[in-house]
C-alpha positions as MATLAB code, in Angstrom:
seq = 'XXXXXXXXXXXXXXXXXXXXXXXXXXXXXXXXXXXXXXXXXXXXXXXXXXXXXXXXXXXXXXXXXXXXXXXXXXXXXXXXXXXXXXXXXXXXXXXXXXXXXXXXXXXXXXXXXXXXXXXXXXXXXXXXXXXXXXXXXXXXXXXXXXXXXXXXXXXXXXXXXXXXXXXXXXXXXXXXXXXXXXXXXXXXXXXXXXXXXXXXXXXXXXXXXXXXXXXXXXXXXXXXXXXXXXXXXXXXXXXXXXXXXXXXXXXXXXXXXXXXXXXXXXXXXXXXXXXXXXXXXXXXXXXXXXXXXXXXXXXXXXXXXXXXXXXXXXXXXXXXXXXXXXXXXX';
ca = [
     290.845  123.540   12.622;
     290.008  121.660    9.443;
     288.186  123.593    6.711;
     285.543  122.199    4.407;
     287.899  121.878    1.472;
     290.242  119.742    3.556;
     287.440  117.592    4.922;
     285.965  116.979    1.474;
     289.328  115.936    0.024;
     291.110  114.267    2.908;
     288.181  112.561    4.640;
     289.542  113.464    8.093;
     286.183  114.842    9.216;
     283.024  113.135    7.948;
     280.766  115.495    5.987;
     277.571  114.911    4.073;
     277.679  114.774    0.324;
     275.345  117.788    0.306;
     277.825  119.926    2.241;
     280.603  118.899   -0.100;
     278.421  119.684   -3.100;
     277.639  123.134   -1.694;
     281.353  123.761   -1.157;
     282.136  122.726   -4.739;
     279.402  125.041   -6.036;
     280.819  127.894   -3.948;
     284.257  127.307   -5.422;
     282.863  127.035   -8.947;
     280.561  130.083   -8.817;
     282.698  132.242   -6.551;
     279.646  132.969   -4.386;
     280.255  132.966   -0.641;
     277.700  131.698    1.872;
     275.908  129.743   -0.865;
     274.349  127.465    1.741;
     272.556  130.433    3.318;
     271.181  131.486   -0.074;
     269.969  127.953   -0.782;
     268.293  127.763    2.610;
     266.526  131.046    1.820;
     265.362  129.724   -1.565;
     264.073  126.547    0.112;
     262.157  128.694    2.606;
     260.592  130.765   -0.195;
     259.550  127.590   -2.009;
     257.924  126.303    1.167;
     256.034  129.587    1.631;
     254.884  129.964   -1.986;
     254.142  126.303   -2.810;
     250.391  126.659   -2.051;
     250.234  129.733   -4.305;
     252.055  127.888   -7.095;
     249.657  124.950   -6.787;
     246.502  127.069   -7.165;
     247.857  128.519  -10.416;
     248.826  125.070  -11.746;
     245.582  123.233  -10.906;
     243.475  124.950  -13.616;
     245.830  123.321  -16.111;
     244.259  119.986  -15.164;
     241.179  121.021  -17.134;
     243.327  121.476  -20.239;
     244.902  118.079  -19.514;
     241.455  116.469  -19.377;
     240.564  118.091  -22.681;
     243.677  116.646  -24.334;
     242.980  113.220  -22.810;
     239.535  113.461  -24.406;
     241.129  114.369  -27.739;
     243.583  111.457  -27.571;
     240.723  109.076  -26.841;
     238.787  110.400  -29.833;
     241.762  109.876  -32.153;
     242.177  106.294  -30.898;
     238.454  105.696  -31.319;
     238.537  107.170  -34.835;
     241.406  104.898  -35.846;
     239.678  101.828  -34.444;
     236.397  102.544  -36.224;
     237.643  103.704  -39.605;
     236.448  100.521  -41.318;
     232.988  100.783  -39.723;
     232.387  104.368  -40.828;
     230.766  103.414  -44.129;
     228.243  101.169  -42.342;
     227.133  103.445  -39.513;
     225.011  106.579  -39.335;
     227.221  108.158  -36.671;
     230.323  106.342  -35.453;
     230.900  108.972  -32.766;
     227.963  108.062  -30.504;
     230.025  105.625  -28.448;
     232.962  108.029  -28.275;
     230.753  110.853  -27.020;
     229.335  108.606  -24.304;
     232.827  107.548  -23.200;
     234.108  111.138  -23.080;
     230.931  112.195  -21.262;
     231.555  109.439  -18.708;
     235.105  110.751  -18.176;
     233.863  114.288  -17.521;
     230.936  113.119  -15.412;
     233.348  111.155  -13.227;
     235.504  114.237  -12.760;
     232.389  116.297  -11.975;
     231.188  113.878   -9.300;
     234.568  113.409   -7.617;
     235.949  116.930   -7.734;
     232.814  119.056   -7.402;
     230.035  116.739   -6.188;
     228.235  117.980   -9.280;
     224.439  118.127   -9.462;
     222.078  119.350  -12.158;
     218.538  120.496  -11.338;
     215.742  121.045  -13.838;
     216.953  118.784  -16.645;
     213.316  117.974  -17.334;
     212.888  121.587  -18.500;
     215.035  120.933  -21.566;
     212.533  120.609  -24.432;
     212.408  117.484  -26.572;
     212.717  119.655  -29.649;
     215.061  122.553  -30.441;
     215.962  125.274  -27.989;
     218.613  127.912  -27.311;
     220.434  127.391  -23.995;
     221.785  130.665  -22.577;
     224.261  130.400  -19.698;
     226.431  132.470  -17.373;
     230.116  132.039  -18.240;
     232.467  131.230  -15.364;
     236.234  131.756  -15.556;
     236.270  128.514  -17.561;
     233.253  126.685  -19.017;
     234.001  123.614  -16.870;
     230.466  123.623  -15.446;
     229.038  123.697  -18.971;
     231.170  120.659  -19.875;
     229.627  118.857  -16.912;
     226.143  119.853  -18.078;
     226.866  118.501  -21.570;
     228.060  115.222  -20.050;
     224.876  114.867  -17.978;
     222.716  115.696  -20.981;
     224.415  113.004  -23.058;
     224.307  110.359  -20.334;
     220.783  110.971  -18.996;
     218.941  112.119  -22.127;
     221.257  110.945  -24.924;
     221.172  114.420  -26.455;
     223.871  116.649  -27.851;
     223.930  120.379  -27.395;
     225.750  122.304  -30.094;
     227.873  125.115  -28.719;
     228.844  128.562  -29.997;
     232.486  129.268  -29.060;
     234.883  132.186  -29.391;
     237.147  132.218  -32.426;
     240.326  131.686  -30.381;
     239.093  128.203  -29.367;
     239.405  127.063  -32.983;
     243.069  128.086  -32.986;
     244.033  125.838  -30.061;
     246.408  123.095  -31.268;
     244.870  119.641  -31.537;
     241.313  120.733  -30.735;
     239.745  120.360  -34.190;
     238.540  116.780  -33.746;
     237.058  117.483  -30.313;
     235.213  120.538  -31.619;
     233.876  118.657  -34.648;
     232.677  115.633  -32.668;
     230.847  117.745  -30.090;
     229.341  120.216  -32.531;
     231.190  123.386  -31.534;
     230.465  126.237  -33.956;
     232.016  129.603  -34.809;
     228.583  131.087  -34.364;
     227.393  132.927  -37.498;
     223.684  133.611  -37.010;
     222.783  131.640  -40.119;
     224.578  128.536  -38.866;
     222.872  128.748  -35.470;
     219.421  129.230  -36.993;
     220.013  126.285  -39.333;
     221.011  124.018  -36.421;
     217.925  125.033  -34.449;
     215.594  124.527  -37.401;
     217.073  121.032  -37.729;
     215.746  120.263  -34.240;
     218.986  120.649  -32.309;
     219.827  122.247  -29.000;
     222.283  125.129  -29.289;
     224.031  126.854  -26.382;
     225.642  130.268  -26.133;
     226.965  132.530  -23.401;
     226.142  136.131  -24.363;
     228.862  137.365  -21.996;
     231.441  135.133  -23.653;
     235.141  135.525  -22.922;
     234.730  139.021  -21.509;
     232.331  137.723  -18.858;
     234.621  134.764  -18.170;
     237.642  136.954  -17.516;
     236.194  140.099  -15.971;
     233.124  139.078  -13.998;
     233.949  138.231  -10.381;
     232.579  136.822   -7.128;
     229.638  139.248   -7.373;
     228.467  137.333  -10.472;
     227.748  140.458  -12.495;
     226.500  139.744  -16.031;
     228.808  141.248  -18.657;
     226.531  141.194  -21.701;
     226.714  144.759  -22.895;
     224.021  145.355  -25.523;
     224.234  141.946  -27.180;
     221.026  140.894  -28.860;
     222.268  138.603  -31.636;
     221.469  135.432  -29.700;
     217.908  136.671  -29.148;
     217.486  137.359  -32.858;
     218.636  133.782  -33.546;
     215.908  132.441  -31.221;
     213.297  134.649  -32.913;
     214.354  133.658  -36.428;
     214.347  129.951  -35.506;
     211.099  130.303  -33.482;
     212.529  128.403  -30.496;
     212.446  128.931  -26.706;
     215.399  130.224  -24.688;
     216.464  128.047  -21.741;
     218.416  129.937  -19.009;
     221.160  128.077  -17.152;
     223.394  128.978  -14.192;
     225.850  127.019  -12.050;
     226.130  127.798   -8.351;
     229.695  128.527   -7.097;
     231.228  128.427  -10.570;
     233.287  131.540   -9.713;
     234.580  129.895   -6.547;
     235.942  126.914   -8.466;
     238.310  128.924  -10.625;
     239.006  132.626  -10.355;
     240.839  135.140  -12.527;
     243.063  138.169  -12.055;
     240.772  140.123  -14.354;
     240.439  142.898  -11.780;
     243.971  144.036  -12.636;
     243.657  146.878  -15.143;
     246.686  145.792  -17.199;
     245.086  142.476  -18.151;
     241.869  144.247  -19.215;
     243.881  146.583  -21.463;
     245.740  143.641  -23.016;
     242.477  141.829  -23.762;
     240.773  144.863  -25.279;
     243.804  145.468  -27.504;
     244.644  141.889  -28.591;
     241.344  140.054  -27.993;
     243.277  137.166  -26.458;
     242.388  135.608  -23.052;
     245.769  136.202  -21.427;
     244.383  136.764  -17.917;
     245.924  134.318  -15.381;
     243.596  131.814  -13.725;
     243.985  130.263  -10.300;
     242.178  127.819   -8.085;
     240.377  124.706   -9.327;
     239.109  124.402   -5.765;
     236.869  121.335   -5.172;
     233.806  123.439   -4.333;
     230.198  122.328   -4.691;
     228.733  122.827   -8.178;
     224.992  122.792   -8.827;
     223.645  123.667  -12.252;
     220.130  125.127  -12.289;
     218.006  125.189  -15.433;
     215.316  127.842  -15.423;
     211.874  127.859  -17.022;
     212.073  128.181  -20.808;
     211.177  131.562  -22.303;
     208.732  130.653  -25.077;
     208.901  132.025  -28.583;
     206.828  135.176  -28.921;
     206.434  136.707  -32.393;
     205.330  140.009  -30.875;
     208.624  140.975  -29.201;
     211.884  142.125  -30.758;
     215.449  140.972  -30.101;
     216.198  143.687  -27.527;
     213.125  142.790  -25.490;
     213.870  139.060  -25.661;
     217.494  139.690  -24.662;
     216.227  141.618  -21.636;
     213.977  138.711  -20.683;
     216.842  136.229  -20.968;
     219.125  138.444  -18.884;
     216.446  138.800  -16.214;
     215.981  135.008  -16.166;
     219.703  134.396  -15.611;
     219.821  137.119  -12.957;
     216.859  135.484  -11.225;
     218.728  132.166  -11.065;
     221.780  133.950   -9.622;
     219.681  135.807   -7.023;
     217.922  132.624   -5.972;
     220.798  130.148   -5.870;
     224.023  132.115   -5.323;
     225.153  133.852   -2.143;
     226.760  137.187   -3.054;
     229.658  137.754   -2.819;
     230.876  134.253   -3.496;
     233.136  132.671   -0.900;
     235.494  129.755   -1.554;
     235.400  128.394    2.009;
     231.605  128.484    2.142;
     231.409  126.769   -1.249;
     233.785  124.064    0.005;
     231.633  123.485    3.080;
     228.592  122.969    0.864;
     230.209  119.713   -0.262;
     229.300  118.322    3.168;
     225.642  119.307    3.105;
     223.425  116.239    3.145;
     220.502  117.991    1.456;
     220.122  120.701   -1.126;
     219.244  124.015    0.481;
     217.189  126.657   -1.211;
     219.054  129.964   -1.169;
];
């Protein structure tokens, strides 16, 4: 009987290069039955590949953000000489980036927005439910730019400003740290400003029941009162089915509360149906305080959720909604 070492060296019995390589690795590592171990590893990879994919796909959103940033840097370089002769050289860049995101929205989520006519011509404070990522809000911004040629300034968490390479993107699209004075100033200048009262905590620790995680936050309401502007509620159907978090695991909640960093793993990026609904504006009322206005805004968001979102959310059902020929009232 001829052993593998003889066949690999003498060529008396034809063997595949793979078998010879496995034999060499066995000799080199001193591990017997290496082929069986490798077969087991290959089996595990086959079993867990779908799970690996759903954790990798959310990274595509970050990739799109960096593509947007690269485009802005190229655009900036190309238009440096025109800057002194133009009121705002970034208008064309914003439209191009909006087109990129709108294309992604249409292809991946069949994105729709309903109630865009409710956005006032003047200033207003947009208040929205925060999904695991603000991908639906990016889509809304793109639609707003393309269809109404309007920007919406955005209040973001402090950690966003620490992300490498993001400064230009944040500056061009009017992303703010969110001091009340800065928000009031923007609104008094006639701009739209958007904020999610639930913020990162809602993004990470809300779930398929779409519970609002606002706590006792009233600062956004005080901003609307001080600027004398309406609040516009906004909610996106199935946003929790697109990307989900492991925020239900107690360890991740403890890490966030201690470090204030969004270290909760995300998974999914499923191509579910997204529909953004804009509710009726809550008009400025000088006779109510911030707590009362915050309660009204929360009730308006909850009303949009109750009307347009099946609870609990279901990924398969949200996928099937991509094939609906008409919008259905929930």
